[in-house]
Coordinates of C-alpha atoms in Angstrom, one line a residue:
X1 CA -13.3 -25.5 20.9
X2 CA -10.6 -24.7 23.2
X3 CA -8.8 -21.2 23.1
X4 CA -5.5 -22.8 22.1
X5 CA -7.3 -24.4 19.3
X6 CA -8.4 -21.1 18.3
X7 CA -5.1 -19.4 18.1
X8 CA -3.8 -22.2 16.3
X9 CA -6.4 -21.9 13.7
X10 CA -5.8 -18.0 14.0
X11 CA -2.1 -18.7 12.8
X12 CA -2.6 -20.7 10.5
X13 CA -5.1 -18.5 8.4
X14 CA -2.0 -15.8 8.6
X15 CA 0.2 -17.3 6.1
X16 CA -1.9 -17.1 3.2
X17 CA -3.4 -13.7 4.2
X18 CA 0.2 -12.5 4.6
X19 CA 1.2 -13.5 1.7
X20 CA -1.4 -12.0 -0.1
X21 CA -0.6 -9.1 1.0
X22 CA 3.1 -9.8 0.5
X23 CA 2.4 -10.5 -3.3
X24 CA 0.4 -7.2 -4.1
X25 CA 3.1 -5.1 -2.3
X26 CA 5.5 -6.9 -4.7
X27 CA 3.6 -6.0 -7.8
X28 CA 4.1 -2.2 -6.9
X29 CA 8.1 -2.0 -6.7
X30 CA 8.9 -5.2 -8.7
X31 CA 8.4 -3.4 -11.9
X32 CA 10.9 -0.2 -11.0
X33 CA 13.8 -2.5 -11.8
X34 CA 12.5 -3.8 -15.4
X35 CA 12.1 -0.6 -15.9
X36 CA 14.9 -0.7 -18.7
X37 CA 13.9 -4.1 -20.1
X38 CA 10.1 -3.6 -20.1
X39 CA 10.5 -0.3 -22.1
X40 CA 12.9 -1.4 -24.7
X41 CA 10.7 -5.2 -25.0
X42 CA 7.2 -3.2 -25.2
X43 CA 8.4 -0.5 -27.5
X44 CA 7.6 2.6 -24.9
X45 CA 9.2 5.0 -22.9
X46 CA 10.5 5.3 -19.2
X47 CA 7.2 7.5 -18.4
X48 CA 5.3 5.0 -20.1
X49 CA 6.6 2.2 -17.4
X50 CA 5.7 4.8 -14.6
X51 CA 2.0 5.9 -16.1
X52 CA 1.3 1.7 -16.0
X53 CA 2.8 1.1 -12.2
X54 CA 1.0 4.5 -11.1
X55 CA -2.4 3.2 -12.7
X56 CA -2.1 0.3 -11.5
X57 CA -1.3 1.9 -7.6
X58 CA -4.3 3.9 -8.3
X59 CA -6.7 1.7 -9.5
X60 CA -6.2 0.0 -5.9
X61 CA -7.0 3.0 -4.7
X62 CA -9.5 4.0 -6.5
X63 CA -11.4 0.7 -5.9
X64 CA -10.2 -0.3 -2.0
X65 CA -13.4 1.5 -0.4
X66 CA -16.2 -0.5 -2.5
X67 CA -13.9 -3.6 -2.0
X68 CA -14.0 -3.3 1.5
X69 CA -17.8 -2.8 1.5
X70 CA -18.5 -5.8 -0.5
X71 CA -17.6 -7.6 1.9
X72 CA -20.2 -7.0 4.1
X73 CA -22.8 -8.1 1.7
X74 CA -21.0 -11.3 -0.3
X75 CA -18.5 -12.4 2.4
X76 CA -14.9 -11.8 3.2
X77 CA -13.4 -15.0 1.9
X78 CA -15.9 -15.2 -1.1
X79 CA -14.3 -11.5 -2.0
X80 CA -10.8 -12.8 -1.1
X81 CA -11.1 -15.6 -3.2
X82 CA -12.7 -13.8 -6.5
X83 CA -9.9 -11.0 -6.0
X84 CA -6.7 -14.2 -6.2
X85 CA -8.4 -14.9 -9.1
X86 CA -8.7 -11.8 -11.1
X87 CA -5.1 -11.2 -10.2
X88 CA -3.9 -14.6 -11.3
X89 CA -5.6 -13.7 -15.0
X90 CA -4.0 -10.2 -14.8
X91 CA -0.4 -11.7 -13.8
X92 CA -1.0 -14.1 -16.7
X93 CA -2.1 -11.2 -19.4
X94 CA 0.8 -9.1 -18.4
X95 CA 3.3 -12.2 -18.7
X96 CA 2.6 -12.0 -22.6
X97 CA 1.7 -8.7 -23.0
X98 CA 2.6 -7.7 -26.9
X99 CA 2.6 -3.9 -25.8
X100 CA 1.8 -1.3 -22.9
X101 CA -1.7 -1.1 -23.9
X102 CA -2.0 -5.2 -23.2
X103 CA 0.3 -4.5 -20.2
X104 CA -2.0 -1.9 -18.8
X105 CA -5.0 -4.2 -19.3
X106 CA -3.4 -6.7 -17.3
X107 CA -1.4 -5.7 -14.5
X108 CA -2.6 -2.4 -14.0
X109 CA -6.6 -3.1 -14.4
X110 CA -6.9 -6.7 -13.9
X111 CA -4.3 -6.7 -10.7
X112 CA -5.0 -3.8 -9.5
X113 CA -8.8 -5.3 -9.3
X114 CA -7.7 -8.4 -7.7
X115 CA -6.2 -6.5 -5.3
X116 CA -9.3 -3.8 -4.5
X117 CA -11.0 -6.9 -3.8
X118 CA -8.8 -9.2 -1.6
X119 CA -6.8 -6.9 0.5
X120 CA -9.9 -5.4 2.6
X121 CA -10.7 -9.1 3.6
X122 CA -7.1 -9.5 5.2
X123 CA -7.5 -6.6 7.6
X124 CA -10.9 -7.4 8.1
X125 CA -10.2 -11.3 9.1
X126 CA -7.0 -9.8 11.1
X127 CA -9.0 -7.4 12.8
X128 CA -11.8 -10.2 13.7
X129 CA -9.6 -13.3 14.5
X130 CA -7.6 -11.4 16.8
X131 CA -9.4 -9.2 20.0
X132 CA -6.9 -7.7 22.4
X133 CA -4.1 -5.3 21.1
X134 CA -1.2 -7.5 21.5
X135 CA -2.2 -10.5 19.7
X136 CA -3.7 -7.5 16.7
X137 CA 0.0 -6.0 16.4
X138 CA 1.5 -9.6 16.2
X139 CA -0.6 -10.5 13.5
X140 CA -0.9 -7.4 11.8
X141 CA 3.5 -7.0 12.6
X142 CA 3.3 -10.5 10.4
X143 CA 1.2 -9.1 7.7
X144 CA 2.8 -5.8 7.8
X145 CA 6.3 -7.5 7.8
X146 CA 5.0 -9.3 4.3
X147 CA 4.0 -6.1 2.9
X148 CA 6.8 -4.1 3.6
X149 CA 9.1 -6.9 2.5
X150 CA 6.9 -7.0 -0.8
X151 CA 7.6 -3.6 -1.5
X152 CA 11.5 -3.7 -0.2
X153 CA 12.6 -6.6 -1.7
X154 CA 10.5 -6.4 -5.4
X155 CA 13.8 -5.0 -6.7
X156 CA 15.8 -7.8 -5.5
X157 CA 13.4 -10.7 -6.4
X158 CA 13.1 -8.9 -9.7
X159 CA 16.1 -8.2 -10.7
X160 CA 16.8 -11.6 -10.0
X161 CA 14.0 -12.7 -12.1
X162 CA 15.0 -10.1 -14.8
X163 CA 18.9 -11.1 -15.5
X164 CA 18.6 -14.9 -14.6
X165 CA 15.4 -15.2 -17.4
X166 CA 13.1 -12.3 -18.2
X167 CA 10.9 -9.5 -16.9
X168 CA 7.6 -11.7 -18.4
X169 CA 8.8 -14.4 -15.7
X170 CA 8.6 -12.1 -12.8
X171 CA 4.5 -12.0 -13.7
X172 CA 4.4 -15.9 -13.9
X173 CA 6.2 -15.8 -10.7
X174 CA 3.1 -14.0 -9.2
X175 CA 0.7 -16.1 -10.7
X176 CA 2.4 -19.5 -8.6
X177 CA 2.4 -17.4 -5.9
X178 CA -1.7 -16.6 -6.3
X179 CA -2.1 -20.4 -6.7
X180 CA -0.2 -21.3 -3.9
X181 CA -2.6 -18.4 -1.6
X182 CA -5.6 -20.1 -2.9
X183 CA -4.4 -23.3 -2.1
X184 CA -3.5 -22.3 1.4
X185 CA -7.0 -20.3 2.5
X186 CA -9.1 -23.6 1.8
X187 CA -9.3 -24.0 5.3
X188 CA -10.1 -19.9 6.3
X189 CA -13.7 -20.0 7.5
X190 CA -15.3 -16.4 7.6
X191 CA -16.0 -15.2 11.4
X192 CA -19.0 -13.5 10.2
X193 CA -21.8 -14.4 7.7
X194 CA -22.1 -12.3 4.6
X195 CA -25.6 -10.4 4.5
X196 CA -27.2 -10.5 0.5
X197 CA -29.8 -8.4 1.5
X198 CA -27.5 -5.3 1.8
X199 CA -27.6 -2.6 -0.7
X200 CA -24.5 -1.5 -2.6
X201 CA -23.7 2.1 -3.1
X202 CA -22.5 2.2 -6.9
X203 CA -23.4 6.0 -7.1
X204 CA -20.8 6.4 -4.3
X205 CA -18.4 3.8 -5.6
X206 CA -18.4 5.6 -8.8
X207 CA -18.0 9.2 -7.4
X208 CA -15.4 7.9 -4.8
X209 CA -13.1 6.5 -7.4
X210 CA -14.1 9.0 -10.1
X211 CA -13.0 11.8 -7.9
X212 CA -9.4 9.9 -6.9
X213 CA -8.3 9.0 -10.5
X214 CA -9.1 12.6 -11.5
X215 CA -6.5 13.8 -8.9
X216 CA -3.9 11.5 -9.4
X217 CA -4.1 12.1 -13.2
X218 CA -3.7 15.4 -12.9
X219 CA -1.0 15.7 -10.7
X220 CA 0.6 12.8 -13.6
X221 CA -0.3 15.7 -16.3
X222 CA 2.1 18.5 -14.7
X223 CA 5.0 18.1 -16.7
X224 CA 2.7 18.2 -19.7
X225 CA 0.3 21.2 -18.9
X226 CA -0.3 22.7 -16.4
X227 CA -3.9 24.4 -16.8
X228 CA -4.6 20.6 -17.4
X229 CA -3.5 20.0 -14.2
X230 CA -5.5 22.4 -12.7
X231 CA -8.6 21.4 -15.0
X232 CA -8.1 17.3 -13.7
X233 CA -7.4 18.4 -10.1
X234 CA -10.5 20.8 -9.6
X235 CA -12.3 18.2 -11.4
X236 CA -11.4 15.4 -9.0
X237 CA -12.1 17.9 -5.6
X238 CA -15.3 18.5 -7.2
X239 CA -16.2 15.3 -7.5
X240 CA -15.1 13.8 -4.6
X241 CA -17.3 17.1 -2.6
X242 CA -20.7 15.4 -4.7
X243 CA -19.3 11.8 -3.5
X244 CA -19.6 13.4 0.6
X245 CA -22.9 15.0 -0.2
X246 CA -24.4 12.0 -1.5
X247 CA -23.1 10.1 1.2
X248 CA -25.3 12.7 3.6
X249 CA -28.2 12.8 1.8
X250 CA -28.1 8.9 2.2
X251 CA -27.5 9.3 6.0
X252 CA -30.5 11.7 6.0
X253 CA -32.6 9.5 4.5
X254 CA -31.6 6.0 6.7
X255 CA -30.1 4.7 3.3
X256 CA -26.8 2.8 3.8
X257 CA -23.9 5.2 2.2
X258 CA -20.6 3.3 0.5
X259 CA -18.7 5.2 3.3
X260 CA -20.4 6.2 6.7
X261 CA -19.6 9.9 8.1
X262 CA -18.9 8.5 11.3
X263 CA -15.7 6.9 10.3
X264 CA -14.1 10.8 10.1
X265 CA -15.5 11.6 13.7
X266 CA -12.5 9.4 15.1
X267 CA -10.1 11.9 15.7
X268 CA -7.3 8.9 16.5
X269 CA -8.2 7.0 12.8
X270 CA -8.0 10.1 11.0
X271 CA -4.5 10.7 12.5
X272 CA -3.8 7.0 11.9
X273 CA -4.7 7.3 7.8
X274 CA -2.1 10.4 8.0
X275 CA 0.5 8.5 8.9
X276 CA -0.3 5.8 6.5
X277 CA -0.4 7.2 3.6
X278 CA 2.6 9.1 4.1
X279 CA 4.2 6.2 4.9
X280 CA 3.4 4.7 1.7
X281 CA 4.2 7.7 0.0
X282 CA 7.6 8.0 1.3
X283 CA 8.1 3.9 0.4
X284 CA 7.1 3.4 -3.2
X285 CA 8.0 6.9 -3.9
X286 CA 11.5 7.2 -2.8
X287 CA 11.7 3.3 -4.6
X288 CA 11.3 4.4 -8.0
X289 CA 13.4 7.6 -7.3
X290 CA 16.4 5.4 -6.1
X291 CA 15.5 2.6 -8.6
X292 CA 15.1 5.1 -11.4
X293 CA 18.4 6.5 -10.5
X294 CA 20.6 3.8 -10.4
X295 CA 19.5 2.7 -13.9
X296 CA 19.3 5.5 -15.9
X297 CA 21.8 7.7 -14.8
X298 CA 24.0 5.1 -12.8
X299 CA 23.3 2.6 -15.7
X300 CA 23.4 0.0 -13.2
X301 CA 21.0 -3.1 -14.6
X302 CA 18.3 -5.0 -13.0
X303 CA 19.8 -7.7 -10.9
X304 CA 22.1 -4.8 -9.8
X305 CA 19.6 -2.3 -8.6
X306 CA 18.2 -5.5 -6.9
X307 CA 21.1 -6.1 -4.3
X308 CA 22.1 -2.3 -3.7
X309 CA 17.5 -2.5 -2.8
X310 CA 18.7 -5.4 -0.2
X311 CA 19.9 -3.0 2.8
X312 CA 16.3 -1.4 2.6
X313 CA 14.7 -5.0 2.6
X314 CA 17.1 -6.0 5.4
X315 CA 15.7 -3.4 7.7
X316 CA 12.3 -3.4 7.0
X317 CA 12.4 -7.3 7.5
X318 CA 14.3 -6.4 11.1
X319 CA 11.7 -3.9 12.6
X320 CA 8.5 -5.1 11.0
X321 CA 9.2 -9.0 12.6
X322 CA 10.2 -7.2 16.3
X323 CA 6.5 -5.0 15.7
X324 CA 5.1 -7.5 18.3
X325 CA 7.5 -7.6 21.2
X326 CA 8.1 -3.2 21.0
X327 CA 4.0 -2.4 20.9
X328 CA 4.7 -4.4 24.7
X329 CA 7.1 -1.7 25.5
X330 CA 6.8 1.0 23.5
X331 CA 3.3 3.6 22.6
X332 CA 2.2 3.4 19.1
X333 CA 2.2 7.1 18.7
X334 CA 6.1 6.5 19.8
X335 CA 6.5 3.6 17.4
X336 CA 5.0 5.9 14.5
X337 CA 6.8 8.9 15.3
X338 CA 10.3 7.3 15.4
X339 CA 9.4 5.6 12.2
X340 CA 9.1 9.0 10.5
X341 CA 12.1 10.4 12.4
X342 CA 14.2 7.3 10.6
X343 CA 12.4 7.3 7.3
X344 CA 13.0 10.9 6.8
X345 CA 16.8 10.7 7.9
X346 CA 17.6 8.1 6.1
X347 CA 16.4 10.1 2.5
X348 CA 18.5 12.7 3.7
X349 CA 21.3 10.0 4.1
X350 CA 20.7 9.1 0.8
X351 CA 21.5 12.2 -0.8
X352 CA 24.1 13.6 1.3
X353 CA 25.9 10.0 0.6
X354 CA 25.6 9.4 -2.7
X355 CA 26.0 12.7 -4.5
X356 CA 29.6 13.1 -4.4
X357 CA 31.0 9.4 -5.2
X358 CA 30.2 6.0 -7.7
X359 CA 30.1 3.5 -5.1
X360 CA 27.5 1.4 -4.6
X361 CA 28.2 1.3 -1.3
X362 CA 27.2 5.0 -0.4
X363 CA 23.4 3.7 -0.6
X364 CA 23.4 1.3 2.2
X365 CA 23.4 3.8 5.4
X366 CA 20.1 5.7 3.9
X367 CA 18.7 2.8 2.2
X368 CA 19.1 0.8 5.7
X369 CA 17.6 3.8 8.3
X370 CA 14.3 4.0 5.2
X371 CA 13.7 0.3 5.6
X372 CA 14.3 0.9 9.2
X373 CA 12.1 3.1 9.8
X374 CA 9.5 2.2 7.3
X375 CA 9.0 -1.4 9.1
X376 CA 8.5 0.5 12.6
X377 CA 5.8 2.8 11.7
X378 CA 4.1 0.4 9.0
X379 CA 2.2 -2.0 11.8
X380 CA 1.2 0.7 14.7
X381 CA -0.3 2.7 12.1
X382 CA -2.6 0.1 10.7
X383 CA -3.5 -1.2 14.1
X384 CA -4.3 2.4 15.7
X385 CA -6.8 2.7 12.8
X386 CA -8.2 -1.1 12.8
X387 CA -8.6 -1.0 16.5
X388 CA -10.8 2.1 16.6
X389 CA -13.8 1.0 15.4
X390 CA -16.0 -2.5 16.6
X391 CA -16.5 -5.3 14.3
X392 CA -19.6 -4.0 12.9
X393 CA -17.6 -0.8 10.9
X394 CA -15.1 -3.5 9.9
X395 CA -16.0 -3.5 6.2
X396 CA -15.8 0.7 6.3
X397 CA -12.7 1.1 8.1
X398 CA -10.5 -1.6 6.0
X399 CA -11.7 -0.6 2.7
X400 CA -10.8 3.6 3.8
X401 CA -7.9 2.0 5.3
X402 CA -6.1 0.4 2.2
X403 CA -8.0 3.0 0.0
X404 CA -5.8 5.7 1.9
X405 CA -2.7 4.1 1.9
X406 CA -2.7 2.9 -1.5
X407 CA -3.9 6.1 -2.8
X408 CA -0.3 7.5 -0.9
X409 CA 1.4 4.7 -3.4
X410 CA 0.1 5.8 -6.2
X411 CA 0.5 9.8 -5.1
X412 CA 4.1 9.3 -4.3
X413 CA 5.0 7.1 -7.3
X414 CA 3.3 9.9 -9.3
X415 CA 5.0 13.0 -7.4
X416 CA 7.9 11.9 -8.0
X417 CA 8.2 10.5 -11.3
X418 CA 6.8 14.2 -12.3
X419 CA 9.4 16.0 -10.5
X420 CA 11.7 13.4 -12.3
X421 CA 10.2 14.2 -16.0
X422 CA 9.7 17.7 -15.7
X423 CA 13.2 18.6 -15.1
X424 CA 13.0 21.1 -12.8
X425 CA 16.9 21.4 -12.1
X426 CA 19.9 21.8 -15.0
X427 CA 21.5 18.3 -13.8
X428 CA 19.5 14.7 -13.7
X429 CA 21.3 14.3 -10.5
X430 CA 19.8 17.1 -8.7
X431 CA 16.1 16.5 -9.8
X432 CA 16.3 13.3 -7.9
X433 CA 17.3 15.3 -4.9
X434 CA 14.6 17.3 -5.0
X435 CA 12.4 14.7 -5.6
X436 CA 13.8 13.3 -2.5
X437 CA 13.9 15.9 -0.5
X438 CA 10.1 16.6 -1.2
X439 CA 9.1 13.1 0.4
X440 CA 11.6 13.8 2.7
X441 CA 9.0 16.7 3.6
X442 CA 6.1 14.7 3.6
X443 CA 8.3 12.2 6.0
X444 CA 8.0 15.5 8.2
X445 CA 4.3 15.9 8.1
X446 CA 3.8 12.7 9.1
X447 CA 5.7 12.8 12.5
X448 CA 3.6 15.9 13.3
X449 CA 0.6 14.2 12.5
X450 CA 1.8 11.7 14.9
X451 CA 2.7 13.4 17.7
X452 CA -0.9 14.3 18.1
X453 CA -2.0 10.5 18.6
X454 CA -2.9 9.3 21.9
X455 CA -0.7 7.4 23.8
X456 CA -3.3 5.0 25.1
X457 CA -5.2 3.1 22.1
X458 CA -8.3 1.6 23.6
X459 CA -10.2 -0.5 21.0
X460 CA -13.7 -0.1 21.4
X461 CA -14.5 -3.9 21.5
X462 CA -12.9 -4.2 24.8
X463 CA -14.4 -2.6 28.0
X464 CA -12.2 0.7 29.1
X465 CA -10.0 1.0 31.3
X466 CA -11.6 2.6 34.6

């Protein structure tokens, strides 16, 4: 087979894996515009609509790690395909959902599921179909792009979906779009044979997301009580501490562990899942605080919210498509670090903007620099992370990978939506700003975790440079 042949192949296998990706990014913004509709339809609250798209956020990331590690012993597209699947159901329960309970069941369980299961085997394919650092930042730019999009443009597509028919539609609209996937990865052929022999670490699994749920819920419960909090969040460090010593006691022992210790020696990937999920943080976070804002105290609708959500889509789209040609010129510590510079200016923006007048207008400029900077940092991140281990930790990597970053979805969807219910300030106004202005601070943290990245990434695959 001839190399050209290969990179045709290569491309080929990236639309349905970037649209996979594209799809479950969609799920976790689309709903911040229905928020209205869904809410009056089911017979709940706003902070009922936020407790189902924070569950199902977490459930993702609750789940990503064993994903990724089942795919070592049943196969990457085998995984891929069973998580379309589990989706499509989900996407088809939550269509016709009677009430939040049934809504719960279907897109935040069964979705959230699907998506444990099939987004480790896009990274992992990624990571294996492409070898040298270029061609990895094109594809995972490409992938990236989709999953930035997904999360930018949810509003838009939504709202559309919303005003034009209903917010049921927008869930049949993601079950064609699982069918098409499934349709278009009948040709993907798995670079590496799955291994059945391999033992599964459920006691880990358990822990792992035991111990993530538990935080997340409690950070959910601060509004409500706050020795709860405290009670859910020491709980969940707790837990997660057994999860590390069982995964030494497995080392000790020559046992296979859900998550090796090795994969936190990497002083470049643990920098790397910094920036992620504070990048994901900052995204779906500072979405639901704009999207929240603009519908209940703007009382703008659904399709509205949508197009003033199009300036963020429009620069996300711009610098996630040109990740390929700047990792040429540009570091990815650089790449990262202006990302956060942009994303974190561009809140700022959005409050300095918008505070003092009605028009729509004011949200372009921060909207704009978020998407901006979002799309920049989105695709050197993933590939300083991807590229630091060799094919073998694959499995590992991806599943902490996705686990991280989704887990800084469901934190910042969470964070803020507290901030939001607890009214902290005397004006709804001014507890979005501080909502804002806290991711705006965790925009911050990011750029100093990435200033201490290396400027050469060498993946360990290749031979290093002498």
């Amino acid at each position: 087979m001839t190399e050209q042949m290969t990179r045709t192949q290569a491309r080929g296998v990236l639309l349905p894996l970037a649209l996979a990706q594209f799809i479950c990014s969609f799920a976790g913004s689309n709903m911040n515009v229905m928020i209205n509709d869904m809410s009056e339809d089911l017979n709940t609250t706003v902070q009922g609509i936020q407790v189902a798209i924070t569950i199902f956020l977490l459930v993702m990331a609750a789940l990503m790690i064993p994903g990724g590690k089942l795919t070592d012993k049943y196969g990457r597209k085998r995984l891929f395909m069973l998580g379309l699947v589990i989706y499509g159901v989900g996407a088809l329960i939550s269509a016709v959902a009677p009430g939040l309970p049934v809504l719960i069941l279907g897109n935040s369980i069964l979705e959230g599921i699907g998506t444990a299961l099939l987004i480790p085997p896009v990274y992992i394919l990624t990571t294996l179909l492409f070898h040298d650092l270029g061609s990895r930042a094109r594809a995972f730019g490409a992938i990236s792009a989709m999953g930035g999009i997904g999360s930018a443009a949810g509003p838009l597509i939504g709202g559309l979906i919303t005003s034009a028919i209903s917010w049921r539609a927008a869930f049949v609209f993601q079950a064609l779009i699982i069918v098409a996937i499934v349709l278009l990865s009948r040709k993907i052929k798995d670079p590496l044979p799955a291994d059945p022999t391999r033992k599964f670490d459920l006691l880990g699994a358990i822990l792992s997301a035991g111990g993530l749920i538990l935080i997340v819920l409690g950070i959910l419960a601060t509004d409500n009580s706050l020795m709860l909090m405290v009670v859910l969040i020491g709980s969940g460090v707790l837990v997660l501490v057994g999860f590390f010593l069982s995964v030494r006691a497995k080392e000790r022992t020559g046992q296979e562990p859900l998550l090796s210790t090795s994969l936190f020696r990497n002083k470049t990937s643990n920098l790397g899942l910094i920036t992620q999920n504070a990048q994901w943080l900052m995204l779906l976070g500072f979405s639901f605080i704009v999207a929240s804002f603009l519908q209940v105290v703007r009382g703008y609708n659904a399709i509205e919210t949508g197009i003033i959500f199009t300036a963020a889509t429009v620069g996300l789209l711009a610098s996630s498509l040109g990740a390929g040609p700047l990792s040429k010129r540009f570091a990815q510590r650089t790449l990262i670090m202006s990302g956060f510079a942009l994303t974190t200016v561009g809140m700022i923006f959005e409050v300095l903007f918008v505070r003092n007048t009605q028009t729509p207008w004011a949200f372009v400029p921060g909207l704009l620099l978020t998407g901006v900077g979002v799309g920049l940092m989105l695709t050197p991140s993933v590939n300083v992370v991807q590229s630091s281990f060799p094919e073998s930790k694959q499995g590992e990597i991806s599943g902490l990978s996705r686990s991280v970053s989704n887990l800084g979805s469901s934190l910042g969807t969470a964070i803020a939506g507290t901030i939001l219910v607890a009214g902290i300030a005397s004006t709804p106004g001014q507890n979005y700003a501080i909502a804002t202005f806290v991711l705006a601070g965790i925009g911050v943290v990011g750029l100093a975790a990435a200033a201490f990245l290396p400027r050469k990434i060498t993946s360990p695959v290749e031979e290093p440079a002498r």
